XYZ file of C-alpha atoms in Angstrom:
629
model
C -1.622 6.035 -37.864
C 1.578 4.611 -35.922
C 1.353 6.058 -32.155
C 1.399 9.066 -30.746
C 3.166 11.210 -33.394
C -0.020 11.174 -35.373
C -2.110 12.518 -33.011
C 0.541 15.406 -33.316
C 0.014 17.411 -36.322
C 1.093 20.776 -35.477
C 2.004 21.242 -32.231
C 0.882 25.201 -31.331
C 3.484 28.233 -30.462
C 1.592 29.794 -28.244
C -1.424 28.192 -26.591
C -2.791 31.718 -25.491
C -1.658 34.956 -26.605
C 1.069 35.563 -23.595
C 2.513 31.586 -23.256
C 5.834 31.253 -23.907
C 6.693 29.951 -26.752
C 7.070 26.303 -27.146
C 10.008 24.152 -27.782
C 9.540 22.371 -31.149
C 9.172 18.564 -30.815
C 12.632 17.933 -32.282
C 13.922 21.217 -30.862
C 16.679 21.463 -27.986
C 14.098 20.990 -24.797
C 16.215 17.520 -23.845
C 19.496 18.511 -25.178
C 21.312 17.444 -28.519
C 23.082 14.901 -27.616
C 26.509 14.044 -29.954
C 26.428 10.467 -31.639
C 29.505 8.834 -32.282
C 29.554 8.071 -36.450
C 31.735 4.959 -35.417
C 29.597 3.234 -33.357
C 31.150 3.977 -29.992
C 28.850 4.483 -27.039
C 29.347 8.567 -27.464
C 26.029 8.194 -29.190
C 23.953 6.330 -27.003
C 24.236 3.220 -29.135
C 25.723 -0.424 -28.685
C 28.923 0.343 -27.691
C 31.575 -1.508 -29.517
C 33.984 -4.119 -28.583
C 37.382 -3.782 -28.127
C 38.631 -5.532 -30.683
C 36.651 -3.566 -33.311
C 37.600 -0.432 -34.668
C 34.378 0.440 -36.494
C 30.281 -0.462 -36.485
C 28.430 -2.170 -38.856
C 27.173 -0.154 -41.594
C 23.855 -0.143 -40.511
C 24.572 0.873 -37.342
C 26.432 4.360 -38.710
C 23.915 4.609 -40.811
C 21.378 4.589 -37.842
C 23.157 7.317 -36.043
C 24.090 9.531 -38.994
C 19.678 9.331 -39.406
C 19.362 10.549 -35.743
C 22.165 13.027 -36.023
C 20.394 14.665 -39.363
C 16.765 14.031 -37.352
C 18.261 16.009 -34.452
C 17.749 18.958 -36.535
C 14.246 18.278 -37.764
C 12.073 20.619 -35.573
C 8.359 20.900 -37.616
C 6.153 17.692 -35.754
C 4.558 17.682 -39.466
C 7.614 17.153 -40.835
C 8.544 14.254 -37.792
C 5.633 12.145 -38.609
C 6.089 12.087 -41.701
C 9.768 10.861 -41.408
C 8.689 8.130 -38.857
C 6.408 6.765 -41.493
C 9.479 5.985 -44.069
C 10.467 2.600 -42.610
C 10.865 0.849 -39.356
C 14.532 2.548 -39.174
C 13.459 5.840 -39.741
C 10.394 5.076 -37.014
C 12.957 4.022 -34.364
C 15.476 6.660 -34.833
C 12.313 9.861 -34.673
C 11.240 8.019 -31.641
C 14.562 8.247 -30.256
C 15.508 12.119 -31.181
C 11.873 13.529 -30.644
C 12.402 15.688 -27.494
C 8.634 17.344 -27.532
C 5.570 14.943 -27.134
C 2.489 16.679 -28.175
C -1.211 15.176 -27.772
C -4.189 16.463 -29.391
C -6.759 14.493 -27.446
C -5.646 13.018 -23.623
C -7.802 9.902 -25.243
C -6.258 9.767 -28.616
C -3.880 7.537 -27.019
C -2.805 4.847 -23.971
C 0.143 7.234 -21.854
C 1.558 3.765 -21.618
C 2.038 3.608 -25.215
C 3.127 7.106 -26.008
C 6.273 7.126 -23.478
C 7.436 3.324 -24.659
C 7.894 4.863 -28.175
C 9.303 7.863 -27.332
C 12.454 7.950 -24.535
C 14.109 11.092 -24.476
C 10.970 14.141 -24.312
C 11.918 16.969 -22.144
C 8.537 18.681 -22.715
C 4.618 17.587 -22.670
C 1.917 18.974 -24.504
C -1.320 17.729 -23.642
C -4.961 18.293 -24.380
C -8.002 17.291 -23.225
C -11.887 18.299 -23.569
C -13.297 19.925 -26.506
C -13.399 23.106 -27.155
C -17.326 23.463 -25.904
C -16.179 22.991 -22.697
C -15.467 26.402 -22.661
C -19.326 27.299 -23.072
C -20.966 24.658 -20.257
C -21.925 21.937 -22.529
C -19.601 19.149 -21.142
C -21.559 17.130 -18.222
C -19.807 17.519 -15.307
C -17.438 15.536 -14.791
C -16.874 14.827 -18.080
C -13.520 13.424 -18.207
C -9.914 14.694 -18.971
C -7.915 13.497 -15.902
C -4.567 14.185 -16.326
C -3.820 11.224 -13.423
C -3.096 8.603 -15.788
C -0.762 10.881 -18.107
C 1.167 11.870 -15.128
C 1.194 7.964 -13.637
C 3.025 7.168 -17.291
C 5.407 10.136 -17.357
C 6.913 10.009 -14.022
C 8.730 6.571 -14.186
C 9.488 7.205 -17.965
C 10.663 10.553 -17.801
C 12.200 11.816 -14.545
C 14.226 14.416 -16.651
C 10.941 16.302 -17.845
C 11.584 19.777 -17.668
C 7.995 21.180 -19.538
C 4.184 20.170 -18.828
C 1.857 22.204 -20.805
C -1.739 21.028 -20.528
C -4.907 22.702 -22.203
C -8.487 21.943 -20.934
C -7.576 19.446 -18.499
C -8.822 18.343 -15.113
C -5.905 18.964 -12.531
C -6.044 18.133 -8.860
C -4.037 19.139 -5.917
C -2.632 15.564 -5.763
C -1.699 15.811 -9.477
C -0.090 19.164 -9.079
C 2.096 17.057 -6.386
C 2.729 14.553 -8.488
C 4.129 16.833 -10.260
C 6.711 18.598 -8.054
C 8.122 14.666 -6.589
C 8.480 13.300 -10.124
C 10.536 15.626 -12.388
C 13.412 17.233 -10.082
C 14.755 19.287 -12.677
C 11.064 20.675 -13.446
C 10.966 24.360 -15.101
C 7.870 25.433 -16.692
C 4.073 24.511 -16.016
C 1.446 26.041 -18.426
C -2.003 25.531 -17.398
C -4.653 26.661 -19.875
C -8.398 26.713 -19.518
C -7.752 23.842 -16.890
C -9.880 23.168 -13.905
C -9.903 20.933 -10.509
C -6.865 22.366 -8.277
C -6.738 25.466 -5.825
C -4.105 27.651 -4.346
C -3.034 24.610 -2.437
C -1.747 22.482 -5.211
C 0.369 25.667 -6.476
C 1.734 26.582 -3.156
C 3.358 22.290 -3.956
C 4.303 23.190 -7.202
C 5.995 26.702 -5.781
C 7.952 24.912 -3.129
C 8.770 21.580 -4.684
C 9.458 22.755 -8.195
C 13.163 24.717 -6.712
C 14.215 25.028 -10.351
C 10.399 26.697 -11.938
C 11.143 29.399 -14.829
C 7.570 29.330 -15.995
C 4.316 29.372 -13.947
C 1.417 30.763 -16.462
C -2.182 29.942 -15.405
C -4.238 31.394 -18.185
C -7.796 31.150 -18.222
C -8.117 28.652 -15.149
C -11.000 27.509 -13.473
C -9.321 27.712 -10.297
C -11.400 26.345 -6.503
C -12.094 28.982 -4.249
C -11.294 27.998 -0.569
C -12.755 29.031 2.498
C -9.114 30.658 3.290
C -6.764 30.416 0.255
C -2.741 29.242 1.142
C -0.413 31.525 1.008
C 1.411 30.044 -1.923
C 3.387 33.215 -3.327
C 5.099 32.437 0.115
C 6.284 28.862 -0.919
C 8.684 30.205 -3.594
C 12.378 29.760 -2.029
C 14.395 32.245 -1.612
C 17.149 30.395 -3.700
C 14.906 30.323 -6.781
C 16.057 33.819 -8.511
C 15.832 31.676 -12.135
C 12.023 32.844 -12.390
C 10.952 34.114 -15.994
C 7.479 33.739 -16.635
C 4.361 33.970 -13.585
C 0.617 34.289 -15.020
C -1.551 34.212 -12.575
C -4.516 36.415 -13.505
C -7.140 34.020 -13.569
C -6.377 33.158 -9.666
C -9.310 34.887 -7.617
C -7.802 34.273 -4.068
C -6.191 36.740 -2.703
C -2.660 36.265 -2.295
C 0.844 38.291 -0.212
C 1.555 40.911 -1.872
C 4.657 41.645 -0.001
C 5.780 38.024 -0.963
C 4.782 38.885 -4.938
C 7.079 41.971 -4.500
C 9.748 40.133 -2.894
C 9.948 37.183 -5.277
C 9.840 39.532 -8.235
C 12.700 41.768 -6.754
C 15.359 38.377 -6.718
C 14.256 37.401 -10.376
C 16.129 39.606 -12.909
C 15.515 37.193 -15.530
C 11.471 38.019 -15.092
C 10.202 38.990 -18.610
C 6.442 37.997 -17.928
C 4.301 39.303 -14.959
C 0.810 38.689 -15.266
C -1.625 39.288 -11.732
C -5.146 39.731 -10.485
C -7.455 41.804 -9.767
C -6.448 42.162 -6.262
C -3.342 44.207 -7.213
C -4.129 48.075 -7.458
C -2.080 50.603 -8.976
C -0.452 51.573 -6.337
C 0.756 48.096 -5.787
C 1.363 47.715 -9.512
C 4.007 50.527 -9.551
C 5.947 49.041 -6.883
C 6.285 45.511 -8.902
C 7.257 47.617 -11.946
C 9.801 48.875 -9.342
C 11.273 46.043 -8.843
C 11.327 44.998 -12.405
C 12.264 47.496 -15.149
C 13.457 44.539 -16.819
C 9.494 43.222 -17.965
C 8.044 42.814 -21.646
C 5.105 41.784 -20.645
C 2.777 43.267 -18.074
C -0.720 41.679 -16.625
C -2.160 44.923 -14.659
C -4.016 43.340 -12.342
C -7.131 45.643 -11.335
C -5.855 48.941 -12.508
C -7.948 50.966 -9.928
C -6.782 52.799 -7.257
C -6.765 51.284 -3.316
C -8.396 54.270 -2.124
C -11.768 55.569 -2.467
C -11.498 57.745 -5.790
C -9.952 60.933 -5.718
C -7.722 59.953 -2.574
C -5.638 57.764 -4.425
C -2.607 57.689 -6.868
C -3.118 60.092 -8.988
C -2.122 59.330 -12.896
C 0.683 61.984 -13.031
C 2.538 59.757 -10.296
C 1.866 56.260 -12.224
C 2.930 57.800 -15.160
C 6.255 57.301 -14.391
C 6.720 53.739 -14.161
C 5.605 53.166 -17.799
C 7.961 55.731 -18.600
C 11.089 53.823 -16.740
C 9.604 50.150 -18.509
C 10.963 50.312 -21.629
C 11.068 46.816 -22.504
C 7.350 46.368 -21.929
C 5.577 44.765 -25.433
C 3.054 43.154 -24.128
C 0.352 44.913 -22.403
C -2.742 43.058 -20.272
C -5.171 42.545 -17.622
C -7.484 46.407 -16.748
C -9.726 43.615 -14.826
C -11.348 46.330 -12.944
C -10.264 49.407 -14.758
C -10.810 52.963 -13.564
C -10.629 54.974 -17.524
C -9.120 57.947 -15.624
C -6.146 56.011 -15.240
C -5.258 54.984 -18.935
C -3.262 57.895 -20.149
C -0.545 56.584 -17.799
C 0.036 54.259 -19.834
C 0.612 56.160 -22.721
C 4.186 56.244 -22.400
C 4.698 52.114 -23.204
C 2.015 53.071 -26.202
C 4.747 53.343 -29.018
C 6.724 50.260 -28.047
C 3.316 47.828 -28.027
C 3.150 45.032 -29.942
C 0.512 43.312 -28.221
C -2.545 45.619 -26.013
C -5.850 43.334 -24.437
C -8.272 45.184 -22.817
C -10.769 42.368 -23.339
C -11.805 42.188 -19.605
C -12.351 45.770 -19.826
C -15.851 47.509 -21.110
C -14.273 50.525 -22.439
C -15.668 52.630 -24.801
C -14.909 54.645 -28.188
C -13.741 57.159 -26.121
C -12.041 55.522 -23.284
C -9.523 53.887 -26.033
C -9.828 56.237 -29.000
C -6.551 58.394 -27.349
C -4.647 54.974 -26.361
C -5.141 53.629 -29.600
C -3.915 56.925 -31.677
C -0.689 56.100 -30.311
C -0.511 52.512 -31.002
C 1.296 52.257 -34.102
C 3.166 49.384 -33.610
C 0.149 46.887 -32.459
C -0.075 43.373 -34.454
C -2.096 42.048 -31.555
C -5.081 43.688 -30.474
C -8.051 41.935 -28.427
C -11.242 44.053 -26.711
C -14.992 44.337 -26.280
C -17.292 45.180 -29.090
C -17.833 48.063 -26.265
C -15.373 50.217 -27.926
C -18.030 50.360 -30.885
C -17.526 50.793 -34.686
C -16.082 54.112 -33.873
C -13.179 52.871 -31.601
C -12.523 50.177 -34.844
C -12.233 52.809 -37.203
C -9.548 54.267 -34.826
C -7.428 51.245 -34.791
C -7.812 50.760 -38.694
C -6.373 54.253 -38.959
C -3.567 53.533 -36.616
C -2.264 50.341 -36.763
C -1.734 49.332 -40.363
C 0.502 46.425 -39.123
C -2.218 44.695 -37.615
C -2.181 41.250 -37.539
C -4.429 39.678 -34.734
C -7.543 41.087 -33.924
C -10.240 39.608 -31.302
C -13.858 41.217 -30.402
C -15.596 39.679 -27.676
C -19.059 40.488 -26.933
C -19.647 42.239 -23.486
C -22.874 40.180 -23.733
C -23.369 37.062 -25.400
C -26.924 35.903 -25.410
C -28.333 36.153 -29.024
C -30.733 39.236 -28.025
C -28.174 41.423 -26.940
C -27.556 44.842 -28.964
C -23.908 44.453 -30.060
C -21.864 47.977 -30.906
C -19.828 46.445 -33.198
C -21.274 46.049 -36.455
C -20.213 45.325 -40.702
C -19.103 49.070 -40.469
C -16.167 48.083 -38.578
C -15.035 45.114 -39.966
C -15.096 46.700 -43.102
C -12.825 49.967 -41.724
C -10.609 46.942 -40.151
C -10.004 45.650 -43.479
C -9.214 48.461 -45.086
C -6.945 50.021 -43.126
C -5.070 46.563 -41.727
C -4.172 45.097 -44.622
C -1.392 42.627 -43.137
C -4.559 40.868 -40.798
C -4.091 37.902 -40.438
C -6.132 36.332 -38.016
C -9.881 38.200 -36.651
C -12.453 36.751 -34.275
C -15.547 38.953 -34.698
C -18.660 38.805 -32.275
C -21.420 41.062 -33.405
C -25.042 41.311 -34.402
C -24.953 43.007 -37.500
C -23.309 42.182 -40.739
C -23.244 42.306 -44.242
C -22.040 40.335 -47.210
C -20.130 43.628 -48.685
C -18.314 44.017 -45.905
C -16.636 40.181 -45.786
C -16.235 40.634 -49.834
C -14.076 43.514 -48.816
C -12.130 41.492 -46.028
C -11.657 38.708 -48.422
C -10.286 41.427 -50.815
C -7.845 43.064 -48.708
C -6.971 40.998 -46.467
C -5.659 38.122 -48.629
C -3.148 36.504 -46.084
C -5.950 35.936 -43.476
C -5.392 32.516 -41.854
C -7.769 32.599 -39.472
C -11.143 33.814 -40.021
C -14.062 33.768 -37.543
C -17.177 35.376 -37.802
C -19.688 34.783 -35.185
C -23.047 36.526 -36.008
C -24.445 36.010 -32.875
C -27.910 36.038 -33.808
C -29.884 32.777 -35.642
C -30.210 32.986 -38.970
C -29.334 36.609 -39.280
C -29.133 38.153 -43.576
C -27.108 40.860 -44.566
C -28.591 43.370 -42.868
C -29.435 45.538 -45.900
C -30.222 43.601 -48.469
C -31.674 40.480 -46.755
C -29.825 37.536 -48.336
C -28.250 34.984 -46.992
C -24.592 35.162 -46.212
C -23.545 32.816 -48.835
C -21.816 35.194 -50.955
C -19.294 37.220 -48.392
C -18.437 33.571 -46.987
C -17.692 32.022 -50.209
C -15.741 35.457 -50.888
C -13.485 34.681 -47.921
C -12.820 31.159 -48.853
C -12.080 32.319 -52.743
C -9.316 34.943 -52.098
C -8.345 33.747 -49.031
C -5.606 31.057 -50.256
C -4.043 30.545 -46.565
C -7.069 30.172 -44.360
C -6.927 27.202 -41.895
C -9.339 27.644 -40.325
C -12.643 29.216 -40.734
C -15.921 30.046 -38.352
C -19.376 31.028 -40.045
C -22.627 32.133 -39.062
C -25.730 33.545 -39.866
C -28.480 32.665 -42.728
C -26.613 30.821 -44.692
C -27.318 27.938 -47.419
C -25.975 24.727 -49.007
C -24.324 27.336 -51.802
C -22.020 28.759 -49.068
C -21.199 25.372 -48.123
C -20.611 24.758 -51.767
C -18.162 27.105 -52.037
C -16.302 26.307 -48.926
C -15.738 22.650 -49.905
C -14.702 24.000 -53.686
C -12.229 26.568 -52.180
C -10.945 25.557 -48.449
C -8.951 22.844 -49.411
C -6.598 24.006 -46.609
C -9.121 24.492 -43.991
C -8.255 22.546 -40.720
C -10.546 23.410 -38.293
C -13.951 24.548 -39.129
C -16.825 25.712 -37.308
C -20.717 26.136 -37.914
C -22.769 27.378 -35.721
C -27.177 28.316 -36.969
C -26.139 27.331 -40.165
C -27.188 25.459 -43.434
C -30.553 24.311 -44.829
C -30.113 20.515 -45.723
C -27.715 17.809 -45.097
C -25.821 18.643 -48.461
C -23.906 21.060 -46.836
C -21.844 18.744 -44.866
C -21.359 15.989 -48.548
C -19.646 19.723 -49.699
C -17.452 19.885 -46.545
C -16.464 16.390 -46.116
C -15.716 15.597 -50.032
C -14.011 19.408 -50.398
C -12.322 19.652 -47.337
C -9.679 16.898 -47.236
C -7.356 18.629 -44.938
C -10.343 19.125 -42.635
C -8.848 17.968 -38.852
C -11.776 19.471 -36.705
C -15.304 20.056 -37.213
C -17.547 21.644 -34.453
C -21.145 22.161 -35.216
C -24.305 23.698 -32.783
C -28.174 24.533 -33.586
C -28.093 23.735 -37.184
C -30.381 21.094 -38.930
C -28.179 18.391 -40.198
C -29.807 14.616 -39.581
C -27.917 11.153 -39.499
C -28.083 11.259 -43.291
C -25.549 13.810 -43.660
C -23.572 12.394 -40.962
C -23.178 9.573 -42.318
C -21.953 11.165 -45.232
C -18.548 11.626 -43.530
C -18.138 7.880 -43.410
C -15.053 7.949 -45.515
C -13.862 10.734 -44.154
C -13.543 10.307 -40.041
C -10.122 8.085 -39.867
C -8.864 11.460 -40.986
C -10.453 13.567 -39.261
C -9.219 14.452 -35.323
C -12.713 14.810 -33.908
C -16.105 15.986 -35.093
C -18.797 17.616 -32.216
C -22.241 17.923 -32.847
C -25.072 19.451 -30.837
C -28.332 20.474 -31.123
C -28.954 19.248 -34.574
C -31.285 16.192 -35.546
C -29.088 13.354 -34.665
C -30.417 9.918 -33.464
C -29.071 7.123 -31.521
C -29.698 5.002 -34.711
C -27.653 6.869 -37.267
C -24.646 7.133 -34.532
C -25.142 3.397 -33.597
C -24.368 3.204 -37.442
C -21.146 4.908 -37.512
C -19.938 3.214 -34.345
C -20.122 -0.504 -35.649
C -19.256 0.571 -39.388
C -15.732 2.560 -37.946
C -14.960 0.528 -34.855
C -11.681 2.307 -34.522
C -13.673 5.581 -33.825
C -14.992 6.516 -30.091
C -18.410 7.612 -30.494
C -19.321 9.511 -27.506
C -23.035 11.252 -27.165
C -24.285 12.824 -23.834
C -27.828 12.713 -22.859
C -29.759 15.660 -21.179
C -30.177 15.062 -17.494
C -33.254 12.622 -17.661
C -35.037 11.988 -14.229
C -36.946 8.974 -15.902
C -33.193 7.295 -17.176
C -35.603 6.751 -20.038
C -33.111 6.590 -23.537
C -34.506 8.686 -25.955
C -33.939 8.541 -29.656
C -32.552 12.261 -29.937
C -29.245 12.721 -29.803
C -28.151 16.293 -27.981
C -24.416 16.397 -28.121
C -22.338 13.902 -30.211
C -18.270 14.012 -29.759
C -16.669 11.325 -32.329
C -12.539 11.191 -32.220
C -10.129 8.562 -33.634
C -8.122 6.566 -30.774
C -5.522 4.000 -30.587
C -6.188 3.366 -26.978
C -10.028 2.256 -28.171
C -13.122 3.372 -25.833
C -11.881 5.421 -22.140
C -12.887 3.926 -19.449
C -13.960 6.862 -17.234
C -17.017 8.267 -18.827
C -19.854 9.427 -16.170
C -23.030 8.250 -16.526
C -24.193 11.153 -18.948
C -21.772 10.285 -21.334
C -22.110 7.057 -23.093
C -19.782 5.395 -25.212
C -21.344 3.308 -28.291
C-alpha cells in the first residue's frame, strides 16, 4: 500500500440518497490545468531556459503522463496507475484533484496532503458503521481537528469537504470558513459534535457556499439556538443545495424564505419538522425551479380542520414540475398526501421512511408512481402496501424497509410475502435493505431468480436464529441462492438460523463481495475459513451476537493486510487470541473496547473488537474504554 490512494478504493457517488453527487478523484473539482508538451512552464513544470527550445525527453514524457492522467476519473483505476513506477506515482499525485479516505486513521493528514498538491475536494470518514447503533464508547474518536490542521496550509484552494461519521466542533466548523476562501460545498453525514452556532460560521464566512447538506446529523441542542439561516449574505444568490432536516432547532423562517427567493440556481431544499404546510407552499413559491423537496413536517399550523386545506396545497405540486426527488413527512398528517399527487408521475425518488404510514395511507400515492427507482419506507405500509409498489413500479431499483420498531420482539408487517411480490414485479432491483420478522427460503430463491442484477442485498431478520418460517430450516439455502445467481453483488447482509453450509456457499460464490455483514449467525468457526479463503475481494466485515472464538479469527491471518477493517462484537473473543493477531500483523491497529467496569478489573472476554490497516500506526486519542494492543 503506497499512501493515501489505497485507502481509496471506490470513492462513493452519493453518500446518502439526496447528496450531490461527487466529483471523481481525477475529475474537474481543481480545474484541468493545460501542460505545455515542450517543457515550458504552461504546465506547471521546470520552466525552460532561454537558450533551449525544447525539454528533455523525460520531462515531455512526464507531462504527456499527467495530461493523459488528467482524464482518468475511476480512484480504482488511479491507484492502480500510481503503482506502475515512481513516474507514474508522482505524476497521479500531481493530477488527482479528489482525496478520498476510508478510515480518518488509515492515514497521518500530514502524509496524505505532501503526496497529493492540487485536491479541490475531501472525502473523509471516520467511525464504523456501529456507531450508528450506540456501540462506540463515547468519545470514541474521529476528530476531524487534525485533518483540518493538515488541509488548511496545504490546500487554501479547497472548494469540497465531505465528511461521514465524524466528530465536528464549532471551532472546526470555523476552521473551516477562515481556511478555504473559495469554499462551496460542505456535506455532513451521520456526523456529530457542532450546533447551530458552528453553521451560522460556516453561513457567514463561507460567501461563496453552493452546497450545505446535513443528513442524518447528530446535531447539540442549545438552550436558545442562533439564528444561523440569518448569517447567509445577501450577496450569496449562488446557493444550490441546503439539507437541513436533521437540525431540531428551530430556525427564521422568514430568513429560509428570503434566502431561497435570491437563489435561482436552488435544485435541493431539504427542512425540518418545524416547517408546516402552509410554510412549505410559500418556499415552493419562491422556488418552482426545485428537483428535490425535503417537506419538513407536512402538518398543518393550525389545530386540524382550521388549517390549509389539501385542495389549496395542491397547487404548488402542480406549478413544481421539476421536482424528482421527494422527502421528509417528519410529522405527517395522511389527509394531506393526495396533494402531492400531482409531482407523483415525475418521481424518481419518494422516502417516507420517517413516516408510519400504512397500506392504505400509500396504496393511492404509490398507484401513481410509475416512474420510482428509489423507494425507502416503514415495514408499516405492510405486505399489502409492497404488493402495490411491485405492481407499479417495474423500474424499481432501490428499495429500503426500516422497521418502525427494532427490538427483536417486535411484530414486523412486512414479511417473505412481500419480498417475494417485490421481486417479481421489480425485476430491474438492484439494491434492497429488508427489516422484518418473518421470512422464508422460497422467497430469497425467487429474489435471487429474478432479480439477477442485485448489487446490494441485505436481509436483516431481526429476530435470533429465526428458520424459514414454514418449513423450519435454516436459511442456508435462499442465502446461498442469492450469492449463486447473483453475479454482481458487492455486498451482502444475512441473518437468521443459518449454518457453516450458507457460509460455504458464500465463500464458493461471492467472489465479488466487498462488504459483508453477519449478524445471529453461523454455528462454528468454519464459517469465517469459508469467508476469508472465498472472499478475496472482501474489504469490510462487520459481525454481532454470533459464536465465532479466536480460532476462527485467527483464521483471517492471511487475509487482514487486505482487508479495510473487520468489527466484531458479542462473539467469544479473548484478549489472548487478539493479543495474537496484534504482534503477528504489527501493521494492523487492533482496537477492542471494554464494558464500563467499575472494578478497572481486565477481563479475558473481549466485547467489541475493531481491527483496520494504517500507515499512520496506532492513534493516539483513544479514551480509556478503548484500548489499543
Amino acid at each position: 500500500m503506497s499512501g493515501a490512494a489505497e485507502e481509496a478504493d471506490s470513492p462513493p457517488t452519493h453518500m446518502s440518497e439526496d447528496s450531490p453527487g461527487s466529483s471523481s478523484s481525477g475529475g474537474s473539482g481543481g480545474g484541468r490545468r493545460t501542460p505545455d508538451l515542450r517543457g515550458g512552464d504552461n504546465g506547471g513544470g521546470p520552466r525552460a531556459s532561454s537558450s533551449s527550445s525544447s525539454a528533455p525527453p523525460d520531462q515531455v514524457l512526464d507531462n504527456v503522463l499527467e495530461s493523459v492522467l488528467e482524464f482518468l476519473t475511476a480512484a480504482r483505476d488511479r491507484n492502480a496507475a500510481s503503482l506502475v513506477c515512481r513516474s507514474w506515482y508522482r505524476a497521479e499525485a500531481q493530477t488527482r484533484r479528489e482525496l478520498f479516505i476510508g478510515n480518518c486513521y488509515a492515514v497521518d493528514p500530514r502524509r496524505a496532503v505532501a503526496r497529493f498538491r492540487a485536491v479541490a475536494a475531501v472525502v473523509l470518514k471516520g467511525k464504523p458503521r456501529f456507531a450508528d447503533f450506540s456501540l462506540l464508547p463515547d468519545g470514541w474518536g474521529a476528530n476531524v481537528k487534525p485533518w483540518l490542521e493538515a488541509l488548511g496550509p496545504a490546500y487554501p484552494c479547497l472548494e469540497r469537504i465531505c465528511l461521514k461519521r465524524m466528530t465536528v466542533t464549532d471551532d472546526d466548523l470555523g476552521l473551516v470558513a477562515r481556511s478555504f476562501p473559495g469554499f462551496q460545498e460542505l456535506s455532513l453525514v451521520c456526523c456529530d459534535g457542532f450546533s447551530t452556532l458552528g453553521l451560522a460560521v460556516i453561513a457567514e464566512g463561507c460567501r461563496h457556499l453552493r452546497v450545505l447538506d446535513l443528513i442524518e446529523d447528530y446535531v447539540d441542542q442549545e438552550d436558545e439556538a442562533v439564528d444561523w439561516i440569518s448569517k447567509f449574505p445577501v450577496s450569496n444568490t449562488s446557493l444550490e443545495s441546503l439539507m437541513f432536516d436533521c437540525v431540531g432547532a428551530p430556525f427564521n423562517f422568514e430568513a429560509l424564505e428570503a434566502l431561497v427567493a435570491r437563489s435561482p440556481s436552488l435544485r435541493r431544499l431539504r427542512v425540518n419538522h418545524h416547517v408546516s404546510v402552509e410554510q412549505l407552499r410559500r418556499l415552493m413559491a419562491r422556488a418552482p425551479q426545485l428537483t428535490h423537496l425535503g417537506t419538513g413536517a407536512f402538518r398543518p399550523e393550525a389545530p386540524q380542520g382550521e388549517g390549509m386545506s389539501v385542495s389549496e396545497l395542491a397547487p404548488s405540486f402542480a406549478a413544481s414540475t421539476s421536482i424528482v426527488c421527494l422527502s421528509g413527512f417528519q410529522e405527517v398528517n395522511p389527509e394531506y398526501l393526495p396533494a402531492i399527487y400531482p409531482v407523483c408521475g415525475n418521481l424518481t425518488s419518494l422516502n417516507v421512511s420517517f413516516a408510519s404510514l400504512t397500506a392504505e395511507d400509500l396504496t393511492p400515492v404509490i398507484r401513481q408512481c410509475h416512474k420510482l427507482q428509489t423507494f425507502w419506507v416503514l415495514d408499516t405500509v405492510g405486505d399489502e402496501g409492497l404488493r402495490a409498489v411491485a405492481e407499479t413500479c417495474s423500474d424499481l431499483r432501490e428499495l429500503r424497509v426500516f422497521p418502525l420498531d427494532a427490538t427483536e420482539d417486535s411484530d414486523g408487517s412486512v414479511s417473505d410475502v412481500g419480498l417475494q411480490a417485490i421481486s417479481e414485479g421489480c425485476r430491474k432491483l438492484e439494491s434492497i435493505l429488508y427489516f422484518c420478522q418473518r421470512m422464508t427460503n422460497a422467497a430469497v430463491v425467487a429474489m435471487s431468480n429474478n432479480c439477477p442484477d442485485l448489487v446490494v442485498f441485505r436481509l436483516c431478520i431481526m429476530g435470533r436464529h429465526r428458520p424459514d418460517r414454514i418449513t423450519g430450516e435454516p436459511m442456508d439455502d435462499g442465502f446461498g441462492a442469492i450469492v449463486k445467481n447473483c453475479k454482481k453483488l458487492t455486498r451482502l447482509s444475512v441473518s437468521g438460523l443459518l449454518t457453516d453450509k450458507a457460509f460455504a456457499y458464500i465463500g464458493q460464490y461471492g467472489k465479488l463481495i466487498k462488504t459483508l455483514s453477519l449478524a445471529f449467525s453461523g454455528n462454528s468457526d468454519l464459517s469465517l475459513q469459508f469467508l476469508f479463503e472465498g472472499c478475496t475481494r472482501l474489504q469490510k466485515l462487520e459481525v454481532r451476537d454470533s459464536p465465532f472464538s479466536d480460532r476462527g479469527l485467527l483464521c483471517g491471518l492471511d487475509y487482514f493486510y487486505n482487508m479495510r477493517f473487520l468489527w466484531m462484537n458479542s462473539c467469544r473473543l479473548t484478549m489472548r487470541g487478539c493479543r495474537e493477531v496484534a504482534q503477528r500483523m504489527p501493521n494492523l491497529v487492533v482496537e477492542v473496547m471494554e464494558e464500563q467496569n467499575e472494578d478497572k478489573v481486565e477481563t479475558e472476554t473481549v466485547d467489541k473488537l475493531y481491527l483496520y490497516r494504517s500507515l499512520a500506526g496506532p492513534r493516539g486519542d483513544a479514551p480509556p474504554l478503548v484500548k489499543i494492543l
